Short mmCIF file of C-alpha atoms in Angstrom, two decimals:
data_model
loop_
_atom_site.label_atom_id
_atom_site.label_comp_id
_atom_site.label_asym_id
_atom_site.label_seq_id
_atom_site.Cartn_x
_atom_site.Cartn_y
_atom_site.Cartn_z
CA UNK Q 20 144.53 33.12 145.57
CA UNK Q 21 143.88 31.86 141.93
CA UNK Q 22 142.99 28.21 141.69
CA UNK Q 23 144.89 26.86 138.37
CA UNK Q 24 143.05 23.58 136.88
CA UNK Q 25 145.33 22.20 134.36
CA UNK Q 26 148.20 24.10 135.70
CA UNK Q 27 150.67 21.43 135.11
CA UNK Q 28 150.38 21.65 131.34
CA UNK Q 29 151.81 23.67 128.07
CA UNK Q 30 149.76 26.52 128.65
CA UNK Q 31 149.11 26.48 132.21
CA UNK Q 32 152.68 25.94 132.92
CA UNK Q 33 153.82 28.98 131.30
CA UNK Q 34 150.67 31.19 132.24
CA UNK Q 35 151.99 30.18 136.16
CA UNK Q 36 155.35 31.89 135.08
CA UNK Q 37 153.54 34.93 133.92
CA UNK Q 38 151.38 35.39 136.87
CA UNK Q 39 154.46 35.25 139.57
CA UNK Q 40 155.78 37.68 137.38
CA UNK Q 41 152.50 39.77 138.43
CA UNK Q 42 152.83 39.01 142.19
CA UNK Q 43 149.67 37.01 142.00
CA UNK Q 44 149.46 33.78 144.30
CA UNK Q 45 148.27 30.65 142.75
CA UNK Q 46 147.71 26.99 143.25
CA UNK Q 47 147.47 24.14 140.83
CA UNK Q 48 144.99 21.68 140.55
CA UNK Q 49 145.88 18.78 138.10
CA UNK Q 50 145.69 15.05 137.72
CA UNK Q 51 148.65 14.85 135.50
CA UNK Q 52 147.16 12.40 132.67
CA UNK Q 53 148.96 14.53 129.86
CA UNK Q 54 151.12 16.40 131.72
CA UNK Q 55 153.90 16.05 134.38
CA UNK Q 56 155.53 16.51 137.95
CA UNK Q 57 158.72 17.91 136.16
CA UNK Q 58 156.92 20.81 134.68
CA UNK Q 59 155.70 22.13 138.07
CA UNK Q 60 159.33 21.58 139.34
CA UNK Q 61 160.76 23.51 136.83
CA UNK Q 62 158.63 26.03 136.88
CA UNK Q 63 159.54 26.54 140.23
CA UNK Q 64 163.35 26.94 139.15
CA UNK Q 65 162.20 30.06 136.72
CA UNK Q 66 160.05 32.20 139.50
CA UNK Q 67 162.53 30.90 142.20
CA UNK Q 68 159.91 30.00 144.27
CA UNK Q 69 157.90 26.75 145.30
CA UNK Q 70 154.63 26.12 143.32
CA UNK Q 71 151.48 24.83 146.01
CA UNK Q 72 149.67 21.88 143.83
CA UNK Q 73 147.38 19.55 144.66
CA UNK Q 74 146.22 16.21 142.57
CA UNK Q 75 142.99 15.66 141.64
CA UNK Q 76 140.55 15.59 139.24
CA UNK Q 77 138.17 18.10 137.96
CA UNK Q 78 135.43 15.70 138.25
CA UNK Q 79 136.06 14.87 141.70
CA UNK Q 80 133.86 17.08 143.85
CA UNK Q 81 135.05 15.89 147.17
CA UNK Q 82 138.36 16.32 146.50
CA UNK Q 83 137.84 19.88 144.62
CA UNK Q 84 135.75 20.93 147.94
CA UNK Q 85 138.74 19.87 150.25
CA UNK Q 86 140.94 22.07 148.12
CA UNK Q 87 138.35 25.38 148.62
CA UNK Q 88 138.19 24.44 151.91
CA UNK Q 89 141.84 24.27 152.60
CA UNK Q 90 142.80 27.81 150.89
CA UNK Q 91 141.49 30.84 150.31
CA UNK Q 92 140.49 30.68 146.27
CA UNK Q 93 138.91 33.84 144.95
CA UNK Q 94 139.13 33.09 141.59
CA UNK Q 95 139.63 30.42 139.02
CA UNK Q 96 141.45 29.70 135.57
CA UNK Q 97 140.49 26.65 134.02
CA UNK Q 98 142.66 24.95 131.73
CA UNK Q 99 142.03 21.37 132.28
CA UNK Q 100 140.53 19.33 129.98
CA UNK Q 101 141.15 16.71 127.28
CA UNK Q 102 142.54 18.39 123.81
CA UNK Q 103 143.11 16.42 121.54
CA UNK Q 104 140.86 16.51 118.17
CA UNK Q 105 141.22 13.68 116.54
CA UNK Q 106 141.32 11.48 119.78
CA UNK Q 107 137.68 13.17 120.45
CA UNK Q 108 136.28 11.69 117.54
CA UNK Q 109 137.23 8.01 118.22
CA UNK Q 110 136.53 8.60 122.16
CA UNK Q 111 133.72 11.25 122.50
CA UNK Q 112 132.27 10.44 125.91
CA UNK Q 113 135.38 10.65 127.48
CA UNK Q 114 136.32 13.95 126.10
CA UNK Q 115 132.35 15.09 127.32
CA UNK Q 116 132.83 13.47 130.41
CA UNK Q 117 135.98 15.02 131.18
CA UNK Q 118 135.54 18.35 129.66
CA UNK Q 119 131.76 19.17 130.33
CA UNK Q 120 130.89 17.10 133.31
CA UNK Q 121 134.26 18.28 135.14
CA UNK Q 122 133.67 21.95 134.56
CA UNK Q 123 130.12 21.49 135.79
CA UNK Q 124 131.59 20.30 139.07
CA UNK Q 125 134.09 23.00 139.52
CA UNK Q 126 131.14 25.66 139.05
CA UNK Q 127 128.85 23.74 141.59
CA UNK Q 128 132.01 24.12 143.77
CA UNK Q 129 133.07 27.27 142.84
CA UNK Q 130 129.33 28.03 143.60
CA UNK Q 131 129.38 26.29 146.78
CA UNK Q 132 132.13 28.52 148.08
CA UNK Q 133 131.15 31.84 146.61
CA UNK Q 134 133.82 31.85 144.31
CA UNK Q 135 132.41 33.97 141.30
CA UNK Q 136 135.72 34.68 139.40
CA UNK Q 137 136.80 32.48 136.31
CA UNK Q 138 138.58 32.38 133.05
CA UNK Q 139 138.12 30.05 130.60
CA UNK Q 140 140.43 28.05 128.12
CA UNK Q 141 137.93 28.26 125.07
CA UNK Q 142 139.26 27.37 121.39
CA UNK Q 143 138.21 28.87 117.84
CA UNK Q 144 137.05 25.71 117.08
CA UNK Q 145 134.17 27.03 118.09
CA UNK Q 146 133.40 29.05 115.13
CA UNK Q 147 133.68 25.61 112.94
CA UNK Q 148 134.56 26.80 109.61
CA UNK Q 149 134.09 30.23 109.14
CA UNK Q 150 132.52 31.78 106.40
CA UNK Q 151 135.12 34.63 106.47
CA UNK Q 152 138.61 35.61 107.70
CA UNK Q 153 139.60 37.38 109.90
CA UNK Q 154 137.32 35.96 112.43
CA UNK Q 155 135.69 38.28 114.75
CA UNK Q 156 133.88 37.38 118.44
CA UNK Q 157 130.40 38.04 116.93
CA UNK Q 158 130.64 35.74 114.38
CA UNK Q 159 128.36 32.38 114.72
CA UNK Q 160 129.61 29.57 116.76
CA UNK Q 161 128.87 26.00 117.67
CA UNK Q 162 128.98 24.47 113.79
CA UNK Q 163 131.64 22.48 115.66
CA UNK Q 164 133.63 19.74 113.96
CA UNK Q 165 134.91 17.35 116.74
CA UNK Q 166 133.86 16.43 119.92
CA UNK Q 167 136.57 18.35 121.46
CA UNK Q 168 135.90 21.51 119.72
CA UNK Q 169 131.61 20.56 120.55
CA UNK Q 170 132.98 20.46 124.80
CA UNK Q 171 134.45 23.59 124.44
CA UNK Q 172 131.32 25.27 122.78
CA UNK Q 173 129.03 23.33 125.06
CA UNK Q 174 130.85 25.06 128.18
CA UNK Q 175 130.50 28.52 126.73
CA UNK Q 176 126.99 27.68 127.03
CA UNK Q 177 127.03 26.67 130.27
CA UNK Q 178 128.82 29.52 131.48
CA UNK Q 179 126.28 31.86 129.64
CA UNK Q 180 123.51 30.06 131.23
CA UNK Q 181 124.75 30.41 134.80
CA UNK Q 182 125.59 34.10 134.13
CA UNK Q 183 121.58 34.51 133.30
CA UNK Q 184 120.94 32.44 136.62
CA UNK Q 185 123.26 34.27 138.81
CA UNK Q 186 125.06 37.48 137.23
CA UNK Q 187 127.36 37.95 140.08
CA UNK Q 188 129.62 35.59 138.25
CA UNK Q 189 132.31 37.68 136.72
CA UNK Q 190 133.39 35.22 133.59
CA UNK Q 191 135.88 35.96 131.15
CA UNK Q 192 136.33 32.92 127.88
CA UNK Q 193 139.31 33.16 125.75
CA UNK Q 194 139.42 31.80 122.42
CA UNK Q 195 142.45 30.65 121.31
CA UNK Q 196 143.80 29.95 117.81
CA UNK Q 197 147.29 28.06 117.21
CA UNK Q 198 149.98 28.12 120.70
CA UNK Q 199 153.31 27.63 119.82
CA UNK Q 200 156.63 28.06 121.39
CA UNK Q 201 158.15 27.97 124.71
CA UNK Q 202 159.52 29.51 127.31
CA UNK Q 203 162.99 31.55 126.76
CA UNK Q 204 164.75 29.51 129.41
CA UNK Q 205 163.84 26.51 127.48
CA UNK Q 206 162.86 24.81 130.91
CA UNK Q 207 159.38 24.17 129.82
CA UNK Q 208 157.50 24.07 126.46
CA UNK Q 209 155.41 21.34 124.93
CA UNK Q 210 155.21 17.30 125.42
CA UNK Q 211 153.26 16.11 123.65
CA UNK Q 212 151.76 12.38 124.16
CA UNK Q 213 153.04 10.05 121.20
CA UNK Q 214 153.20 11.18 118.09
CA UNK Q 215 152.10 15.15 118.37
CA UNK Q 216 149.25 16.61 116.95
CA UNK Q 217 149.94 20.09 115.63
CA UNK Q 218 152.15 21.32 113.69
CA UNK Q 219 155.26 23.01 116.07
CA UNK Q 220 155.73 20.25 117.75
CA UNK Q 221 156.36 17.45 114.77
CA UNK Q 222 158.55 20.05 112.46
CA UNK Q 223 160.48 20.46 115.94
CA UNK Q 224 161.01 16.49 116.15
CA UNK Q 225 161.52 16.10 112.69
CA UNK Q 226 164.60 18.62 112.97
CA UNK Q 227 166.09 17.02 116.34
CA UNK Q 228 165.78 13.51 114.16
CA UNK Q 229 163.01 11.72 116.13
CA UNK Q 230 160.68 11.77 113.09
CA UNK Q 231 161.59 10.87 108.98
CA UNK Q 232 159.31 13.43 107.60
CA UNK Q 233 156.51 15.95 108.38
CA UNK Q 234 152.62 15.33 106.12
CA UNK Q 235 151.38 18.82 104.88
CA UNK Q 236 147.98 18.00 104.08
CA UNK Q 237 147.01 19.55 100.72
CA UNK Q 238 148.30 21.88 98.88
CA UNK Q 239 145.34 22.66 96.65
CA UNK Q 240 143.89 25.43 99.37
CA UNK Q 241 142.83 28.58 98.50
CA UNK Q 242 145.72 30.47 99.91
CA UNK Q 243 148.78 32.28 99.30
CA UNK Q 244 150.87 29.06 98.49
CA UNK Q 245 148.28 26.44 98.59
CA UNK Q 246 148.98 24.94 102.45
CA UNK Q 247 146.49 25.87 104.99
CA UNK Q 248 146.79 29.20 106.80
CA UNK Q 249 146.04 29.32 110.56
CA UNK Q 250 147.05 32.09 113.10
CA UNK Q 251 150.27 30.80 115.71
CA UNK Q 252 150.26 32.70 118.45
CA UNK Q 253 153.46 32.54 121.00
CA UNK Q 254 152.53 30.85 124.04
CA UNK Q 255 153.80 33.45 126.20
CA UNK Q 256 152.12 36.25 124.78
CA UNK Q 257 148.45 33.68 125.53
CA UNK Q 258 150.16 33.44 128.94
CA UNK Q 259 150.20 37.07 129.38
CA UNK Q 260 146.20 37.43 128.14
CA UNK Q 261 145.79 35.46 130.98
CA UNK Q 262 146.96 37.77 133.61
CA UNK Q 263 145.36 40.62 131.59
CA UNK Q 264 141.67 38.73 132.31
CA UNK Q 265 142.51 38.30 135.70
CA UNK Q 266 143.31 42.16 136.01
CA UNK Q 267 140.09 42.66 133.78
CA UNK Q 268 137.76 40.45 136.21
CA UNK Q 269 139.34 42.33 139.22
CA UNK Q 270 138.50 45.72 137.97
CA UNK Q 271 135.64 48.65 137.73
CA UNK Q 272 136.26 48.55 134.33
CA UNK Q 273 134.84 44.83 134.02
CA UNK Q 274 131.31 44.84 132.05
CA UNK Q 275 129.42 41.38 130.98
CA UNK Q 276 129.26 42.40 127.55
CA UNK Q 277 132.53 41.44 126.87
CA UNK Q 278 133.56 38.66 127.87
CA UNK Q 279 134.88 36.54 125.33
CA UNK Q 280 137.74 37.55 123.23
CA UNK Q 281 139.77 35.78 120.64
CA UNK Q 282 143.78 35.55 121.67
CA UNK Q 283 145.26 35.32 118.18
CA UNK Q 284 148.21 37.77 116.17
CA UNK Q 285 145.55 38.45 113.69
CA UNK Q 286 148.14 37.08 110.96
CA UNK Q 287 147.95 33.92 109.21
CA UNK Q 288 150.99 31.75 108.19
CA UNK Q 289 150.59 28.68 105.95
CA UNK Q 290 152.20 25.31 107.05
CA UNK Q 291 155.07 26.11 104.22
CA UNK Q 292 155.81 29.69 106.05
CA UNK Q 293 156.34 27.83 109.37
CA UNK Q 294 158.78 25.23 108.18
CA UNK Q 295 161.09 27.63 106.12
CA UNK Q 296 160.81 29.52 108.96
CA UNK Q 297 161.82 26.71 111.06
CA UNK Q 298 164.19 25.63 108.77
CA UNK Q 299 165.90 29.17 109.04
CA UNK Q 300 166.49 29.37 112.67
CA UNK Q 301 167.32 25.24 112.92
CA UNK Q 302 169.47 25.42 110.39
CA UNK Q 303 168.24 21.97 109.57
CA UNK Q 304 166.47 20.81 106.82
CA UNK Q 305 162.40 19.84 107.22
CA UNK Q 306 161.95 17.01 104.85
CA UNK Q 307 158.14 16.63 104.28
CA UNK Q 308 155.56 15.39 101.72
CA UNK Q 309 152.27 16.66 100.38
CA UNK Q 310 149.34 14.43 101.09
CA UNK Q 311 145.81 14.40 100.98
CA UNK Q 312 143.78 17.06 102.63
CA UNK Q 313 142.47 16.17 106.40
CA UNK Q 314 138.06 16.00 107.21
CA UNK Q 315 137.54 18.68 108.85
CA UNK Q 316 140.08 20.90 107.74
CA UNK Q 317 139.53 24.53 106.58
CA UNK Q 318 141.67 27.10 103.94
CA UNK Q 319 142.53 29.87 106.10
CA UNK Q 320 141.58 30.97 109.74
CA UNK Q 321 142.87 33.64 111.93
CA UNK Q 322 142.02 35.91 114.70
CA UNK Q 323 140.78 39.69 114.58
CA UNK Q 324 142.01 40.30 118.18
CA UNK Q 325 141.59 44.18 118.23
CA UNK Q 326 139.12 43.53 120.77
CA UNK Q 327 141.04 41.78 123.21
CA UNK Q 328 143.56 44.92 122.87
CA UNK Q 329 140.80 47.62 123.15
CA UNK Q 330 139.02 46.07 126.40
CA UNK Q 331 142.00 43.66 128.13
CA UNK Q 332 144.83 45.86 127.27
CA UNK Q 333 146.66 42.86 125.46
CA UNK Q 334 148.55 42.55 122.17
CA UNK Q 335 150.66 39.45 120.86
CA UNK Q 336 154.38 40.74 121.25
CA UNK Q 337 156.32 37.47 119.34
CA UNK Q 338 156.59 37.02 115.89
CA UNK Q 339 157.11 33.48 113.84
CA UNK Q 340 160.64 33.88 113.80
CA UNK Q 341 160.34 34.04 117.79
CA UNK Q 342 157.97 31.19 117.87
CA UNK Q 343 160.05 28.70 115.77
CA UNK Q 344 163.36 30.06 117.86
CA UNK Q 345 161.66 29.28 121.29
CA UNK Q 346 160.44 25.82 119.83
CA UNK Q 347 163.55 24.98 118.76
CA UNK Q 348 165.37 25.71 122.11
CA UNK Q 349 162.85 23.33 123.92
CA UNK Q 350 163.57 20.68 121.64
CA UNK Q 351 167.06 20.47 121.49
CA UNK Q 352 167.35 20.94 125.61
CA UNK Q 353 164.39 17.90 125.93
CA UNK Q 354 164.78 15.70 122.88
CA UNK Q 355 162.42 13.48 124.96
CA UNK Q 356 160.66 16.17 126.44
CA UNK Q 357 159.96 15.90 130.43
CA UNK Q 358 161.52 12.50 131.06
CA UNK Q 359 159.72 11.62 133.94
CA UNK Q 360 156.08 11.64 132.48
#
């Protein structure tokens, strides 16, 4: 049984899809601040099959020890946590409460019940801003911008550290670059809170006529047309890495000395390639307007995610064209997203 923290949300929701698809048995573990009930119920409606979740907190250690005690959790993927950048640099103790405190609970737990299994949601912001492109595992890390991206690094850390202490831990950290997308069914996709903040998600609401017009920041980058470049990857191909690390952390084949792995295409688009994309398969028009260029934001950055394919046995499948489509889908089907949150 795979414990899911975070399960209710984008990713987790669709990773839940991918894993029934694998015969694995889950259970969530959410407190639903930025996601929703809906997405677990329709979820269910795709696998054709109840999902077990239970709410709580990842900093509630009672509550997490009730849930070891009442099933039988071998292993863990952790997803939950607070994500959004710019909100982690007008709130930072919240973001390291919730992010580093609450992981450092579910290990003690985790510990408690000799659980020694996990995969972690790690980010490239990790890498800061990198010095080259593409960006490969063993380059530096922790030259963090944000809070958020600082949490993330900060529990790589930890999890290195308690690997030292204790190296029956089997850990597995996947560094993501840019999720996009949705599911095929259009059932579930991405909700964002208010008004979103990456890119998909505000061309998507643009086109469906909830927004006026969509900010490129800068267009004075060093890339192919100016506009930043950053690597979109479906979100059910990162799904599908998911159940690849689980397979990985449940095999001979598993070693310690590779354990993180960036989950990227290993191509770059610029913001101007995704909304004439988008603009293809919408068939609507993307109005937008160049403005300054964001703190904090870098030219180009993508994945080199050969390593991923060598050791997990995992490639990105979708193209841009698929990850516009899919977006697009979602948004007409839930102009307002899942209604109920």
């Amino acid at each position: 049984m795979i414990l899911i923290t975070g399960g209710a949300g984008y990713i987790g929701t669709h990773t839940l899809v991918e894993l029934a698809m694998a015969n694995y048995d889950f259970i969530v573990y959410d407190n639903f601040s930025n996601s929703s009930e809906e997405a677990i119920e329709r979820v269910s409606k795709i696998i054709d099959r109840d999902v077990v979740y239970e709410k709580g907190d990842i900093r509630d250690l009672q509550k997490l020890e009730e849930v070891f005690e009442k099933y039988s959790i071998d292993s863990v993927i952790h997803f939950a946590g607070l994500k959004a950048v710019g909100e982690s640099v007008r709130k930072p103790l919240e973001y390291y409460d919730n992010n580093v405190v609450g992981t450092i609970r579910l290990l003690e737990c985790m510990k408690k019940f000799e659980c020694k299994k996990i995969v972690f949601s790690s980010s490239a912001t990790v890498y800061g801003d990198p010095k080259t492109t593409p960006i490969v595992e063993s380059f530096s890390v922790g030259g963090t911008t944000n809070p958020y991206g600082t949490s993330k690094y900060m529990i790589e850390r930890i999890l290195n550290d308690l690997y030292i202490a204790d190296n029956s831990f089997k850990i597995v950290i996947l560094r993501y670059f840019n999720p996009v997308g949705a599911h095929k069914s259009g059932y579930i996709g991405e909700d964002p809170n208010g008004i979103p903040n990456n890119l998909m998600p505000f061309i998507s609401q643009v086109a469906v006529g909830k927004r006026e017009c969509l900010s490129v920041f800068g267009n004075d980058y060093d890339t192919h047309d100016g506009t930043g470049v950053r690597d979109y990857i479906h979100v059910v191909d990162l799904a599908d890495a998911h159940v690849k690390a689980i397979e990985y952390l449940n095999s001979h084949k598993f070693s310690s000395e590779f354990s993180v792995f960036n989950i990227g295409t290993g191509h770059g688009y610029s913001v101007l390639d995704v909304i004439k994309t988008f603009e293809k398969v919408s068939e609507k028009k993307i109005p937008y307007k160049i403005t300054s260029r964001r703190e904090g934001d870098v030219a180009k950055c993508y994945a080199d995610p050969a390593l991923a394919e060598r050791i997990l046995g995992w490639k990105a499948r979708k193209n841009l064209l698929d990850m516009c489509k899919d977006s697009w889908n979602w948004q007409v089907k839930n102009p307002d997203g899942y209604k109920e949150k």
